[in-house]
Coordinates of C-alpha atoms and ligand atoms in Angstrom, one line a residue:
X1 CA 49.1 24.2 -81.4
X2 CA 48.1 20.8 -82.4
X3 CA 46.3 21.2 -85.8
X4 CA 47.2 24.8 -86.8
X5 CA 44.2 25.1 -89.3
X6 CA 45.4 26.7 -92.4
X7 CA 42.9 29.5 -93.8
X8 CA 43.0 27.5 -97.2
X9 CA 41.4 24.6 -95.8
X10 CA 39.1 26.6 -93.3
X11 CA 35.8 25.8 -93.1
X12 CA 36.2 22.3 -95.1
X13 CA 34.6 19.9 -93.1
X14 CA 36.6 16.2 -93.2
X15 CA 33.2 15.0 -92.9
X16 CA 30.6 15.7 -94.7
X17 CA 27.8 17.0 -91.8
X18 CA 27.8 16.6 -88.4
X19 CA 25.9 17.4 -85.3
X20 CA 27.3 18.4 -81.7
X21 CA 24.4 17.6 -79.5
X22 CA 25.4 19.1 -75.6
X23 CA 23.3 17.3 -72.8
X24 CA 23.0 20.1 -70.3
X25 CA 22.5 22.7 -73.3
X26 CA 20.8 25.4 -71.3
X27 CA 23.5 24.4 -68.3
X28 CA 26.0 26.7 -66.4
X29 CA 28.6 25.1 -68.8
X30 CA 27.0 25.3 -71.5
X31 CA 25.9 28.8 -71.2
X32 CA 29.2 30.4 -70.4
X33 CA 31.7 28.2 -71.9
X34 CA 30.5 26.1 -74.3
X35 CA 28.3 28.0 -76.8
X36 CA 30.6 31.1 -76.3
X37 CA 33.8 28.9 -77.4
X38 CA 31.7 28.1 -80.1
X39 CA 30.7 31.5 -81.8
X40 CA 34.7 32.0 -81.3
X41 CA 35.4 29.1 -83.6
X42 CA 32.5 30.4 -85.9
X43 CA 34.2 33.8 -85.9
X44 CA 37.2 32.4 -86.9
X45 CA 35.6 30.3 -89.7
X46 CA 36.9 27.2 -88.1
X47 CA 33.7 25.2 -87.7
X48 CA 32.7 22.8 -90.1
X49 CA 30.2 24.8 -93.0
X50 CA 27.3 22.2 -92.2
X51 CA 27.9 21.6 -88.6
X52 CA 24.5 21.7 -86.6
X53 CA 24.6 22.3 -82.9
X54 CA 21.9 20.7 -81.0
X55 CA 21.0 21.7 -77.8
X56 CA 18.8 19.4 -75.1
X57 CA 17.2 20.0 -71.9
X58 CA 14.4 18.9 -70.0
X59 CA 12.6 22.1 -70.2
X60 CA 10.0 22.7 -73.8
X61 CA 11.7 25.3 -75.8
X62 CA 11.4 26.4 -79.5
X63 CA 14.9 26.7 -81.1
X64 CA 14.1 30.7 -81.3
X65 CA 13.7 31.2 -77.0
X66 CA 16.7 28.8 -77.2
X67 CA 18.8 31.0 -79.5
X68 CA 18.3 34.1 -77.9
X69 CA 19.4 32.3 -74.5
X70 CA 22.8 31.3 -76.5
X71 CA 22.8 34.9 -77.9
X72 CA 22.5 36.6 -74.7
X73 CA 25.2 34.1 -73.1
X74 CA 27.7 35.0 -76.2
X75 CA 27.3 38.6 -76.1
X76 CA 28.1 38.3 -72.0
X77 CA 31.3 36.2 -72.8
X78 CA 31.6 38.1 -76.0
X79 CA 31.7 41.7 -75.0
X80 CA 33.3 44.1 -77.8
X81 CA 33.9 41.0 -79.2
X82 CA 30.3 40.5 -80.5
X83 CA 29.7 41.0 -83.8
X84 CA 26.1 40.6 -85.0
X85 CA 27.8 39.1 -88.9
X86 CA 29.3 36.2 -86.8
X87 CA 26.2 36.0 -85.2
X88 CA 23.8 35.7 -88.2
X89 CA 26.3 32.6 -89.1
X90 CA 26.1 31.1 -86.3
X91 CA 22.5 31.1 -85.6
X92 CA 21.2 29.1 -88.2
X93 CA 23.5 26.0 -86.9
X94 CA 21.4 26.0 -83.5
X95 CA 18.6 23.7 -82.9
X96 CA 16.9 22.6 -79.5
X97 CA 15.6 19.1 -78.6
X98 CA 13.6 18.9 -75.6
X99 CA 14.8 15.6 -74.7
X100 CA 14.5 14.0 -70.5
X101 CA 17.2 11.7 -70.8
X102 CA 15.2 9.0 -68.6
X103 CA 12.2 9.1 -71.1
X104 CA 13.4 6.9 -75.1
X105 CA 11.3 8.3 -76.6
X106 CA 12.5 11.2 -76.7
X107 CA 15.9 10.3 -78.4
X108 CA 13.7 9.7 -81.3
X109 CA 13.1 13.2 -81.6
X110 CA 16.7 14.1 -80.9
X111 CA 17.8 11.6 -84.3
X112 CA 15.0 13.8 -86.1
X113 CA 16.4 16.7 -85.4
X114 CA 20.3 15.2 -86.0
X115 CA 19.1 13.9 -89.3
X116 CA 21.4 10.8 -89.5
X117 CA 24.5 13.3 -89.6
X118 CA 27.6 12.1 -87.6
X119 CA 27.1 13.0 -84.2
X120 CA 29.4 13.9 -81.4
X121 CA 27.3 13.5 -78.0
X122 CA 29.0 16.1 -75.5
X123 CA 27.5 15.2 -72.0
X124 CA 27.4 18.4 -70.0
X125 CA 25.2 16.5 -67.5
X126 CA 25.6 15.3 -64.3
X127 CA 27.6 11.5 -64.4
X128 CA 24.7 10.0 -63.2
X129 CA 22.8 10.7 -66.3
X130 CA 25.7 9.5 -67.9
X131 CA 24.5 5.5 -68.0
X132 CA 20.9 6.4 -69.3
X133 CA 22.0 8.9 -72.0
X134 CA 24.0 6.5 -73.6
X135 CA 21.7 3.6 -73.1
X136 CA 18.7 5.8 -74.9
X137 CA 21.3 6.8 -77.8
X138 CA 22.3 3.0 -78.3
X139 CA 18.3 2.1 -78.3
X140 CA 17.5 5.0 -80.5
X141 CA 20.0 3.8 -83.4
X142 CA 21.8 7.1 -82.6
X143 CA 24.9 5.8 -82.2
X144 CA 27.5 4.7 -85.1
X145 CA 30.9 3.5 -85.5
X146 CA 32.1 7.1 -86.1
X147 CA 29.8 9.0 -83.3
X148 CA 32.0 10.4 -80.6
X149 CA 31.2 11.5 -77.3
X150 CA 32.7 14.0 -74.8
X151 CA 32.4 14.0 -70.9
X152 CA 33.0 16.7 -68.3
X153 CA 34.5 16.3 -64.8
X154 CA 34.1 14.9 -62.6
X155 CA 34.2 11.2 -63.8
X156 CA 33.6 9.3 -60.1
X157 CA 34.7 10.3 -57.2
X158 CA 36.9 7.5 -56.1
X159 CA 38.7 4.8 -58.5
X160 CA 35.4 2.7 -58.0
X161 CA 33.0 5.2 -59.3
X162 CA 35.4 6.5 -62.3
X163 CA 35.9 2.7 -63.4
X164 CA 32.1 2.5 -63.0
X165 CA 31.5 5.6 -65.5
X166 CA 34.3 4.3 -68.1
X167 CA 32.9 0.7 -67.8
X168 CA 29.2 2.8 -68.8
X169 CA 30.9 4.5 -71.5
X170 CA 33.3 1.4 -72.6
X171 CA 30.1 -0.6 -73.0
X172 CA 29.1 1.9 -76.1
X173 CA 31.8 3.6 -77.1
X174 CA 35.7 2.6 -77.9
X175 CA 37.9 4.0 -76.3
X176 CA 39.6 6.4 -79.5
X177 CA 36.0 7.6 -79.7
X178 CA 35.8 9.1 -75.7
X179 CA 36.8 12.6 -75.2
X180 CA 37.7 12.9 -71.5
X181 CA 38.1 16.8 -71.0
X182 CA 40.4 18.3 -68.6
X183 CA 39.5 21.7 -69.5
X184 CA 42.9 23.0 -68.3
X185 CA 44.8 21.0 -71.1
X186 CA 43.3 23.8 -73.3
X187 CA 45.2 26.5 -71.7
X188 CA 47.3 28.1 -74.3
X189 CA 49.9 28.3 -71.4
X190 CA 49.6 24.2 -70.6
X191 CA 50.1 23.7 -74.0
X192 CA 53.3 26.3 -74.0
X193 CA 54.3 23.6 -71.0
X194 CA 55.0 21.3 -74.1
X195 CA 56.9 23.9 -76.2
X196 CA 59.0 25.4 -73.6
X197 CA 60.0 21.5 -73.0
X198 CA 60.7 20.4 -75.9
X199 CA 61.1 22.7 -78.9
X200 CA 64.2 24.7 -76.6
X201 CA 67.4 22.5 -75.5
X202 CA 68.1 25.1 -73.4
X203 CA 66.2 23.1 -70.3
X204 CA 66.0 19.7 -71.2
X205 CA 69.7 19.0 -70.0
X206 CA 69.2 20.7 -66.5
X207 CA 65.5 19.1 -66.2
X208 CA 66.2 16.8 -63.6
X209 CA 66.6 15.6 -59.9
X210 CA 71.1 17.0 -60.7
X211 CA 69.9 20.2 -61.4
X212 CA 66.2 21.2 -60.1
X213 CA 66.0 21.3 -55.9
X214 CA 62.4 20.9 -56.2
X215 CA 59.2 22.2 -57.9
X216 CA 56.0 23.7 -56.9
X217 CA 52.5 24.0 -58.3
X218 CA 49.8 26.2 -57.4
X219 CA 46.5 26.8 -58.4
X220 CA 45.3 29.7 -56.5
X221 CA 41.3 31.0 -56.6
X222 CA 40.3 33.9 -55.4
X223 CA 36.7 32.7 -55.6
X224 CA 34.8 30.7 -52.7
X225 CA 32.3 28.1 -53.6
X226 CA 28.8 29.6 -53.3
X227 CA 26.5 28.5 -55.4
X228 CA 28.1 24.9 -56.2
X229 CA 28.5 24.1 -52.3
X230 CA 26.6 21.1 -52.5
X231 CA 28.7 19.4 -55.3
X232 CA 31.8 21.1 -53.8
X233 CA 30.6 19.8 -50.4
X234 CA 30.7 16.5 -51.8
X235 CA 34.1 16.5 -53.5
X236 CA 36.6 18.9 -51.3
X237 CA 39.5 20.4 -53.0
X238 CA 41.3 17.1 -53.6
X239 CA 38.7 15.6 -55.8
X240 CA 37.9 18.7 -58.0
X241 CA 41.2 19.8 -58.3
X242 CA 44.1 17.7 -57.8
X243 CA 43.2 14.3 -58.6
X244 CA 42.5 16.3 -62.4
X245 CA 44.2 19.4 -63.0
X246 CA 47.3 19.6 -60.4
X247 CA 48.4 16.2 -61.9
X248 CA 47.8 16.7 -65.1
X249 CA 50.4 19.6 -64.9
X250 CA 52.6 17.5 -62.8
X251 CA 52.6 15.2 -65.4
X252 CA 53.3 17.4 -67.8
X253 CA 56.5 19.0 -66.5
X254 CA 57.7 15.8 -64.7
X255 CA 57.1 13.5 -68.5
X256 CA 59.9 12.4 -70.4
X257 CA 59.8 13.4 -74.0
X258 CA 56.9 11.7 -75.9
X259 CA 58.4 10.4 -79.6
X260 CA 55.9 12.8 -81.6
X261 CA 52.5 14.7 -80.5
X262 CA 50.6 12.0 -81.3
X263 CA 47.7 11.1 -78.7
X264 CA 49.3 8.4 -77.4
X265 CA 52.6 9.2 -77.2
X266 CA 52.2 11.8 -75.1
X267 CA 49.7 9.8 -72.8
X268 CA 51.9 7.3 -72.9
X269 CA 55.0 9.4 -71.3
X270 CA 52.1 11.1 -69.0
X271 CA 50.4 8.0 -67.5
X272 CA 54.5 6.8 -66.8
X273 CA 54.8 9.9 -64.4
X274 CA 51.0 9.1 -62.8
X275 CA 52.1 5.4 -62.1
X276 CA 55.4 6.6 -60.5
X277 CA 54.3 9.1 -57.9
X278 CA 54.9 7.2 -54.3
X279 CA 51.5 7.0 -52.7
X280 CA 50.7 9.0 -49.9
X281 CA 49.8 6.3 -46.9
X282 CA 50.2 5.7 -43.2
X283 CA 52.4 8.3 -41.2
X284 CA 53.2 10.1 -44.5
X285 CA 49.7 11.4 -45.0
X286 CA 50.0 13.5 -41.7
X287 CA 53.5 14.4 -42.6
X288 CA 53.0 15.3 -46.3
X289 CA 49.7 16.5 -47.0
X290 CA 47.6 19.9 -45.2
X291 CA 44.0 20.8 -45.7
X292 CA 42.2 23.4 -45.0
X293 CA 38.6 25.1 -44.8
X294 CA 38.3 28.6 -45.1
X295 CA 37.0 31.0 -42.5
X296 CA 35.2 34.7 -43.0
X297 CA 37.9 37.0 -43.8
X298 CA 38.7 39.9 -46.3
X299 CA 38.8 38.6 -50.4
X300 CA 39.6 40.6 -52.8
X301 CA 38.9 43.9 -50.6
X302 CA 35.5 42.7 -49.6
X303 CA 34.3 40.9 -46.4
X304 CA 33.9 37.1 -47.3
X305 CA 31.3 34.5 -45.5
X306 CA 33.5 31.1 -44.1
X307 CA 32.6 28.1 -46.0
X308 CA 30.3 26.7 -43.4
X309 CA 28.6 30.3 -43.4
X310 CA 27.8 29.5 -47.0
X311 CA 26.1 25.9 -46.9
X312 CA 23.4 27.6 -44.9
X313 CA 24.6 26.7 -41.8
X314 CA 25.3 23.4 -42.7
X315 CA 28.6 22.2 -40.7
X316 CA 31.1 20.0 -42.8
X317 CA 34.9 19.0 -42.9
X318 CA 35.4 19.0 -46.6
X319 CA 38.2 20.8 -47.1
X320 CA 38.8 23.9 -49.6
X321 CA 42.7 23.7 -49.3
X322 CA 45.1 21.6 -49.9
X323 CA 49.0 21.7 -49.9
X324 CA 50.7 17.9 -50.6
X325 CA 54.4 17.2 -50.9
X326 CA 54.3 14.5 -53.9
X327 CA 57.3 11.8 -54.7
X328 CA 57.8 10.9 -58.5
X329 CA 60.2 8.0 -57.8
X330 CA 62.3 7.3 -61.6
X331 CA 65.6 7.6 -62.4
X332 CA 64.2 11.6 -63.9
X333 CA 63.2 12.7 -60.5
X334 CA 64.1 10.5 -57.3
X335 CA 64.6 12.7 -54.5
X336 CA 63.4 15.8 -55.7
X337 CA 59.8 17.2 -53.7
X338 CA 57.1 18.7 -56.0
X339 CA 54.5 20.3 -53.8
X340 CA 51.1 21.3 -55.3
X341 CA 48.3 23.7 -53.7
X342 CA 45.6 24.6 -54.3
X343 CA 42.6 26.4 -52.7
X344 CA 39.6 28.7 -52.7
X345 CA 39.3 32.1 -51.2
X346 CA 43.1 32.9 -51.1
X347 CA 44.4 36.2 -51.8
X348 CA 44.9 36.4 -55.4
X349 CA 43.5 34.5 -58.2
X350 CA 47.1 32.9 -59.5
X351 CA 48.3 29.6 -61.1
X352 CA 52.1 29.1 -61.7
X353 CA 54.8 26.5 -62.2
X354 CA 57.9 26.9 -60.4
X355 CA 60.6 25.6 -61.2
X356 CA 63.7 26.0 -58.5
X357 CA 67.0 25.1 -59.9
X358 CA 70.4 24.7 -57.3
X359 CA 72.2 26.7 -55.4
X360 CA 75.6 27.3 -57.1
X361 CA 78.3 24.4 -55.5
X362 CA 80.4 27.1 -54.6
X363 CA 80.5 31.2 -54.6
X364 CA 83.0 33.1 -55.2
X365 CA 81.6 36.1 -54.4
X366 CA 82.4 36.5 -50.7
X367 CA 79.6 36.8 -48.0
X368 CA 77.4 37.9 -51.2
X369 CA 73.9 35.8 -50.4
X370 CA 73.7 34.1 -54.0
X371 CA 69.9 33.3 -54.6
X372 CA 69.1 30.1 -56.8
X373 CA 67.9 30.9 -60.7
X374 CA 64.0 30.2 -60.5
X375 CA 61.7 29.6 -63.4
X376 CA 58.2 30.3 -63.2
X377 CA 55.5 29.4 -65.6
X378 CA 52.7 31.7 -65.3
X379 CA 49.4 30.3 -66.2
X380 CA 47.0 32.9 -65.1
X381 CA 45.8 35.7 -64.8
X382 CA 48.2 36.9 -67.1
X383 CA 50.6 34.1 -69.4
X384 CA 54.3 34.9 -68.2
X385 CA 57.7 33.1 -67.8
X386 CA 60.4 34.5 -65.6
X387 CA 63.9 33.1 -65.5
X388 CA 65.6 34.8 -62.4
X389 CA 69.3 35.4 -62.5
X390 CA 71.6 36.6 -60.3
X391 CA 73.3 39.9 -61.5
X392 CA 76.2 42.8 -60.9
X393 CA 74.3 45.6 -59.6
X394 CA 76.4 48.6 -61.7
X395 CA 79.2 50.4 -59.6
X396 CA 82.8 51.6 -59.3
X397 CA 83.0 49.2 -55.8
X398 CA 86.2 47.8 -55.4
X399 CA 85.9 45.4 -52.7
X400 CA 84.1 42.8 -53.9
X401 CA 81.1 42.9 -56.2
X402 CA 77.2 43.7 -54.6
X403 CA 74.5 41.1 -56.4
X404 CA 70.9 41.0 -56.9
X405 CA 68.2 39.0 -58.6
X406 CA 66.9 39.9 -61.6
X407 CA 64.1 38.4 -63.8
X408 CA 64.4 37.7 -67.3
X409 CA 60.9 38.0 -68.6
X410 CA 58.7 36.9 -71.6
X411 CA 55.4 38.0 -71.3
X412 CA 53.2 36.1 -73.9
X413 CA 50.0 38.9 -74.3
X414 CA 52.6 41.0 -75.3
X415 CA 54.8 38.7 -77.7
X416 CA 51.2 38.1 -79.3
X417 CA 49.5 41.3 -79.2
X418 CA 47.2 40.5 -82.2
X419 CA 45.9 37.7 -80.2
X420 CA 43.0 37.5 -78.6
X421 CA 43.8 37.5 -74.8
X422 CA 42.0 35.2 -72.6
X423 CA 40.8 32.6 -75.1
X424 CA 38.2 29.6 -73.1
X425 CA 40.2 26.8 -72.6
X426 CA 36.7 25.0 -74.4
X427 CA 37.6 26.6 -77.9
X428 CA 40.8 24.5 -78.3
X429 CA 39.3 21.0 -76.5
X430 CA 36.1 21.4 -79.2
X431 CA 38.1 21.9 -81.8
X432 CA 40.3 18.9 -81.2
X433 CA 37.1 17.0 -81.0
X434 CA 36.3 18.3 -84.2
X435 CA 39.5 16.9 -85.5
X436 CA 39.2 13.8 -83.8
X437 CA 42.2 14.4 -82.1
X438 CA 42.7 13.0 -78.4
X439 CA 46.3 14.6 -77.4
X440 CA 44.2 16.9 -74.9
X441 CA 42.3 14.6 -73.5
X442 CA 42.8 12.5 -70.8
X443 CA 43.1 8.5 -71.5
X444 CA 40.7 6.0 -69.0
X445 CA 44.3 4.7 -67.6
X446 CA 45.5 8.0 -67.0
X447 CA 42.1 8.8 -64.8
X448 CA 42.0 5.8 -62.9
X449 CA 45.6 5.7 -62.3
X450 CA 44.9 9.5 -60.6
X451 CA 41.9 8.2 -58.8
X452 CA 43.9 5.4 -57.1
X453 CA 46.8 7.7 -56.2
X454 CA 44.1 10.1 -54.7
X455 CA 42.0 7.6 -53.3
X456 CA 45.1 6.7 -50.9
X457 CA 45.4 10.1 -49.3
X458 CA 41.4 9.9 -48.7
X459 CA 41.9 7.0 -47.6
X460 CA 44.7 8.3 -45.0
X461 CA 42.3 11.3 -44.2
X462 CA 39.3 9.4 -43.6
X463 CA 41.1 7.6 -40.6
X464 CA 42.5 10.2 -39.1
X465 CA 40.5 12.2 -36.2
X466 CA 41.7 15.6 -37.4
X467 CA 39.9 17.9 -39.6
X468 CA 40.9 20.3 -41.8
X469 CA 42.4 23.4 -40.3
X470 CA 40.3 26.7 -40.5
X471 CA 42.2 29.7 -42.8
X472 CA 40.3 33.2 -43.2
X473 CA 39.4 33.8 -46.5
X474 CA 42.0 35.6 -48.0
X475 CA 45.1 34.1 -46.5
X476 CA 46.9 31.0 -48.1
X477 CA 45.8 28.3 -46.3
X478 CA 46.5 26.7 -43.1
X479 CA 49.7 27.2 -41.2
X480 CA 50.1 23.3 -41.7
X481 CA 50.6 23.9 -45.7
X482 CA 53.8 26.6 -44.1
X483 CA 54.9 23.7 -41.7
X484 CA 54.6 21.2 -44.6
X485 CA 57.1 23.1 -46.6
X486 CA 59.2 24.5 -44.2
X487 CA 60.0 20.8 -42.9
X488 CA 62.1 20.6 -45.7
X489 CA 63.9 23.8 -45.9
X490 CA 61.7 25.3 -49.0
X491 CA 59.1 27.9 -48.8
X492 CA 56.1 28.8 -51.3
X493 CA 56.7 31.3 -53.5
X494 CA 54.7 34.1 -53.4
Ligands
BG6_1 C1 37.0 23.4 -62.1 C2 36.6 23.3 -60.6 O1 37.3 22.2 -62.7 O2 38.0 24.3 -62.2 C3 36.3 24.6 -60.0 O3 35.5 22.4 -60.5 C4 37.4 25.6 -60.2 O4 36.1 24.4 -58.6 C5 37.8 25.6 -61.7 O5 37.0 26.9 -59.8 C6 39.0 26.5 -61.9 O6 39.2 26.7 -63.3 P1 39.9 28.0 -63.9 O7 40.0 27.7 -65.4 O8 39.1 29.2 -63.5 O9 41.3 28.0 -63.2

């Protein structure tokens, strides 16, 4: 969307060689997302001709047991998709560095194998490597004006820690040279978010508190936490997905229109929404915010452990749910409730955007129950917008007229059938790196203005006796995130 690559100009590099060198290169990440999104570029011929891919880990490996690790991570990603021509292109861009990121001397090998090309550092790492990786890179002479450098989620876990991270990263690198990924601003369907907005006029006019009664966002997992429960453990729902991806879709349907697509510009209009939620404090947090921790149950027809079940037998009260009502108080939005929820081990594996308009001020249609237009923004599994409208059901009546719902629908694997469905969310976010562009990535005030609005409703929790309510797995959440909603005469849509 951003930098449409022409095919005339595919494949010219604006620099002449770089190297992408991912920390954590034999990582989960790296494994299923990273290298895979790259092969996709390669197959595309969108990768710089002389780019070299460098990956590190602790572990000795030649570059050949390292390829076929890549290889074999592609071709599961991959599937049908593989194609051993790609492959033979792709290969001879991989190297591996054995590099232990506490150890300098070991960044000397890493420039050997960079060979003074510019380098973009993607740290796939834990955060707490984050500090010595760049110190070593800065000691080794690895790092230049133009060197850029990516981090992965999650940056802190409270505003303290975040700052602490950026001040780490600040002390290096500037600012236009830090790629913060949000891996769901790569969604084709976040980036439709933008087009829908603002290449129609069809919604801009009604986009507002006069003509939308409220909006709801859900990210929806099917999946428990398993093997990540002691990170999860650490973080709860909250951390890992609201304070990052539920706002950064909040922001993007609640922003006004930025002047251009320019990076700033349209972290400028984003950060504007961030600063104007109300925060969530004192009686509020009880009334406006549910969590939940999921129970055994039935997921996706199969018996499912509780979350407790899974640490080992570890008890905890981090929660796996969450349902908040959130305020964004401007002159756009006053007095209209966006809820967000999201939560692990619910019944179907589902994120959407709803968007619920009025009811009519008046009907003229009798005792006829008029129900308000709705549009939903499907994200996943499948790419979808639905307007619903009320309609004449076809008949001779003559007393009156009988009504129902019905959906206007666009369904965007089938408008772009040529596409490939399903594309990583990493394939757009590298490429953008490549193009040293930073519209999709998230700004240092945009992250700590999240952390603080987050760090509130911790805050709230923290000092409350209660713990989150127990759901079975398979069930959406807590009757709390029902009562939450119901208070205010909405319900979730299902
Ligand atoms: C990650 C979270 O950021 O996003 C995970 O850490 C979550 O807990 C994942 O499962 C969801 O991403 P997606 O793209 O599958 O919706």
């Amino acid at each position: 969307m951003l930098h449409p690559v022409p095919a005339s100009t595919r494949a010219k590099s604006r620099h002449a060689s770089e190297g992408l060198v991912i920390f954590g290169g034999t990582g989960d990440l790296a494994l299923r997302m990273l290298f895979p999104s790259l092969y996709f570029l390669e197959d595309e011929g969108l990768l710089p001709p002389d780019l070299r891919i460098i990956g590190t880990a602790r572990s000795d490996l030649e570059d050949a047991a390292f390829a076929a690790q890549v290889k074999s991570a592609v071709q599961t990603r991959a599937g049908d998709d593989f194609s051993d021509e790609t492959w033979a292109r792709f290969a001879p861009r991989l190297r591996y560095a054995a590099v232990d990121v506490q150890d300098a001397a070991a960044f000397s090998r890493l420039g050997e194998v960079l060979e003074a090309r510019r380098a973009i550092f993607y740290l796939s790492t834990s955060p707490a490597l984050f500090g010595a990786v760049c110190q070593n890179l800065q000691v080794a002479g690895l790092v230049r004006d133009d060197s850029r450098v990516v981090v992965e989620k999650p940056i802190g876990r409270d505003l303290k820690s975040c700052q602490a991270i950026n001040d780490t990263l600040a002390s290096i690198f500037t600012e236009d040279r830090i790629f913060r990924v949000d891996h769901y601003l790569g969604k084709e369907a976040v980036q439709n978010l933008l087009a829908l907005r603002f290449a129609n006029t069809l919604f801009e006019p009604l986009w507002n508190k006069a003509s939308i009664d409220h909006v709801q966002i859900t990210v929806a997992e099917t999946v428990g936490v398993e093997g990540r429960w002691s990170y999860y453990d650490d973080y709860g729902a909250l951390r890992d997905m609201v304070q990052n991806h539920l706002l950064q879709l909040l922001s993007l349907v609640a922003m006004e229109p930025p002047a251009s697509l320019d990076p700033d510009s349209v972290r400028n209009e984003k950060i504007k929404v961030l600063q104007s939620l109300r925060p969530i404090t004192g009686r509020d947090v009880e009334r406006n915010t549910a969590r939940g921790q999921y129970i055994a149950g039935v997921a996706d027809g199969r018996s499912a452990p509780g979350y407790a079940d899974e640490s080992g037998g570890d008890s905890s009260e981090t929660e796996t749910f969450v349902a908040l009502l959130a305020h964004v108080d401007n002159w756009r939005w006053a007095g209209t409730p966006f809820y967000l929820r999201t939560g692990k081990r619910l019944p179907a594996r589902s994120s959407e955007i709803v968007i619920q308009f009025r009811e009519v001020p008046h009907s003229i249609f009798g005792g006829v129950d008029l129900m308000a237009n709705r549009l939903t923004i499907r994200l996943q599994p499948e790419e979808e917008i639905s307007l619903a409208l009320m309609n004449k059901t076809p008949s001779l009546e003559h007393n009156g007229m009988t009504l129902k719902p019905l959906s206007l629908n666009l369904s965007l694997s089938h408008a772009f059938k040529d596409e490939r469905p399903r594309r990583i969310a990493y394939e757009r976010l590298l490429l953008e790196v490549l193009h040293d562009n930073q519209t999709l990535f998230v700004r240092r005030d945009e992250q700590e203005t999240a952390w603080r609005w987050i760090d509130a409703i911790r805050h709230g929790w923290d000092h409350k006796s209660t713990k989150p309510s127990p759901y079975p797995a398979g069930t959406w959440g807590p009757s709390s995130a029902f009562a939450l909603i119901e208070r205010h005469a909405h319900s979730w849509c299902e």
